[in-house]
Amino acid sequence: MEQVSSISGRAIPLGLKNVDTDVIIPAHWLKTVSREGLGKGAFETIRQAPGNPFDVEDFAGAPILIAGDNFGCGSSREHAAWAMLDMGLTAVIAPSFSDIFSGNAFKNGILAVELPQEQVDRLLEVAKDHPITIDLENQVVTTPFQDRFAFEVDPFRKHCLLNGLDEIGLTLERDAAIETHERARADSLPWLDAPTRNRREHA
């Protein structure tokens, strides 16, 4: 997982409420187990509407999405996070998120930032013409107009994102302790590493 410290750039001002995971990535895209290429189907139904923000050239490659309340509701498909990453999004700002989506986003290295509606409204306005910066280390969202919006983040999730640690990475952090345990276990219970026939003899 890539490290997430500061995310700066244009932000897609979507602003819609109750964007569910079927809108983020429609069900007919779920036949694949690969993460690659899902960005093509991300927000497919919204992209079909004329004048949608995803088609605005200024927002091409934008790393941030600004959404409305209850973002990521609906089914628990992890493909939603995969699709967003594949289209280049690494952060979402919204007044609230579905718990399951928030968890899936975190596990895939996407920063979900919760801010009050009035602050989200301000960012939606700024994002039309200017970049936005999310500073995870200091837990603040800033704009070129001196706006500073502090946000809360779970300390464990912050640690993982800053250091690029997924579940495998977290396990590898304990590599020395795991090796010590394995050596102690082998010394005290050597029969566990013996062939199956020897295990039966010790049973």
XYZ file of C-alpha atoms in Angstrom:
203
model
C 0.000 0.000 0.000
C 1.294 3.462 -0.889
C 2.111 5.904 1.902
C -0.373 8.746 2.357
C 0.929 11.942 3.945
C -0.229 14.986 2.015
C -2.633 14.960 -0.923
C -2.763 18.089 -3.017
C -4.434 18.859 -6.321
C -7.746 19.454 -7.980
C -10.806 17.989 -6.307
C -13.836 16.750 -8.228
C -16.830 18.694 -6.797
C -19.469 15.959 -6.949
C -21.429 16.934 -3.840
C -24.176 14.317 -4.272
C -25.715 12.685 -1.206
C -26.248 8.944 -0.737
C -23.872 7.848 -3.489
C -23.992 4.090 -3.008
C -21.459 1.485 -4.055
C -23.559 0.503 -7.073
C -23.134 4.061 -8.338
C -19.412 4.000 -7.571
C -18.984 0.748 -9.519
C -22.054 -0.904 -11.139
C -22.714 -4.599 -10.517
C -21.870 -5.729 -14.054
C -18.244 -4.740 -13.365
C -17.978 -7.167 -10.446
C -17.285 -10.240 -12.572
C -13.553 -9.589 -12.360
C -11.297 -10.299 -9.398
C -8.646 -7.975 -10.797
C -8.333 -4.394 -9.612
C -7.021 -3.186 -12.956
C -9.385 -1.473 -15.356
C -12.193 -0.864 -12.874
C -11.638 2.881 -13.127
C -13.305 2.771 -16.536
C -16.561 1.769 -14.862
C -16.299 4.056 -11.843
C -19.311 6.380 -11.522
C -20.523 5.093 -14.874
C -24.126 6.247 -14.509
C -23.086 9.741 -13.405
C -20.612 10.017 -16.260
C -23.406 9.337 -18.739
C -25.113 12.600 -17.766
C -24.120 15.669 -19.808
C -22.075 18.220 -17.902
C -21.036 15.856 -15.115
C -17.864 16.916 -13.246
C -15.941 13.775 -14.195
C -15.865 14.923 -17.828
C -14.470 18.378 -17.059
C -10.923 18.533 -18.421
C -9.659 20.509 -15.417
C -10.483 17.574 -13.141
C -8.688 14.934 -15.211
C -6.450 12.957 -12.873
C -7.772 14.731 -9.776
C -6.705 12.865 -6.589
C -9.581 14.132 -4.424
C -13.349 13.681 -4.605
C -15.765 15.898 -2.663
C -19.075 14.167 -2.054
C -22.278 14.539 -0.069
C -23.616 12.897 3.058
C -23.613 9.086 3.468
C -21.062 8.400 0.750
C -20.434 4.720 -0.032
C -23.714 3.378 1.333
C -25.268 0.205 -0.078
C -23.554 -3.151 -0.543
C -20.145 -3.895 0.926
C -18.316 -4.418 -2.383
C -14.600 -3.716 -2.067
C -14.571 -3.163 -5.827
C -15.794 0.384 -5.051
C -12.483 1.278 -3.424
C -10.564 -0.547 -6.147
C -12.379 1.406 -8.874
C -11.701 4.738 -7.207
C -8.002 3.956 -6.864
C -7.833 2.826 -10.465
C -9.196 6.185 -11.619
C -6.596 8.015 -9.519
C -8.576 8.992 -6.419
C -6.695 8.740 -3.125
C -8.981 10.814 -0.876
C -12.671 11.551 -0.421
C -14.143 14.429 1.565
C -17.759 14.163 2.732
C -19.964 14.950 5.750
C -20.304 11.221 6.481
C -19.460 7.784 5.104
C -20.881 4.304 5.262
C -18.927 2.372 7.907
C -18.197 -0.520 5.552
C -17.024 1.742 2.741
C -14.847 3.708 5.162
C -13.188 0.459 6.255
C -12.656 -0.737 2.688
C -11.257 2.650 1.686
C -8.778 2.619 4.565
C -7.611 -0.938 3.812
C -6.887 0.109 0.240
C -5.070 3.343 1.105
C -7.868 5.836 0.445
C -8.206 8.626 3.008
C -11.820 9.353 3.972
C -12.133 12.826 5.515
C -15.299 13.796 7.395
C -16.107 17.498 7.648
C -19.257 19.433 8.598
C -21.616 20.204 5.720
C -20.834 23.933 5.727
C -17.114 23.217 5.331
C -17.812 20.719 2.563
C -19.949 23.361 0.840
C -17.048 25.810 1.017
C -14.666 23.247 -0.477
C -17.137 22.465 -3.251
C -17.078 26.139 -4.196
C -13.284 26.465 -4.030
C -12.752 23.219 -5.948
C -14.437 24.594 -9.060
C -11.341 26.631 -9.903
C -8.617 25.946 -7.337
C -6.662 23.061 -5.780
C -7.136 21.700 -2.274
C -4.598 20.168 0.100
C -5.241 17.444 2.670
C -2.483 17.193 5.290
C -2.913 13.882 7.086
C 0.029 14.430 9.434
C -1.540 17.610 10.844
C -5.134 16.526 10.123
C -6.155 19.655 8.261
C -7.663 20.533 4.868
C -6.474 23.826 3.389
C -7.207 26.007 0.363
C -5.334 28.870 -1.360
C -7.703 31.267 0.471
C -6.406 30.446 3.978
C -9.275 28.104 4.796
C -8.165 25.565 7.420
C -10.545 22.769 8.305
C -9.380 20.337 10.980
C -10.581 16.743 10.821
C -10.465 13.715 13.076
C -8.916 10.398 12.109
C -8.506 7.153 14.004
C -4.892 7.012 15.318
C -4.393 3.440 14.127
C -5.653 4.248 10.633
C -3.487 7.361 10.547
C -0.404 5.325 11.464
C -1.149 2.759 8.763
C -1.790 5.343 6.048
C 1.254 7.454 6.874
C 3.471 4.379 6.768
C 1.768 2.570 3.887
C 0.851 -0.422 6.041
C -1.854 -2.855 5.008
C -2.628 -6.038 6.984
C 0.408 -7.804 5.534
C 2.625 -4.839 6.306
C 1.379 -4.743 9.880
C 2.206 -8.425 10.265
C 5.702 -7.916 8.848
C 6.282 -5.153 11.429
C 6.119 -7.939 14.018
C 8.508 -10.168 12.070
C 11.153 -10.285 14.825
C 8.579 -11.187 17.494
C 7.078 -13.864 15.236
C 10.490 -15.426 14.616
C 11.245 -15.427 18.359
C 7.935 -17.135 19.054
C 8.510 -19.724 16.321
C 11.955 -20.598 17.693
C 10.599 -20.931 21.244
C 7.718 -23.083 20.042
C 10.059 -25.330 18.059
C 12.218 -25.840 21.157
C 9.328 -26.595 23.510
C 7.085 -28.513 21.098
C 9.395 -30.060 18.465
C 6.875 -32.738 17.548
C 4.642 -30.094 15.952
C 7.185 -29.768 13.140
C 7.627 -33.521 12.747
C 6.052 -35.556 9.901
C 2.450 -36.669 10.376
C 3.458 -40.214 11.453
C 5.574 -38.847 14.309
C 2.764 -36.577 15.432
C 0.488 -39.591 15.803
C 3.127 -41.296 17.942
C 3.122 -38.316 20.314
C -0.677 -38.147 20.451
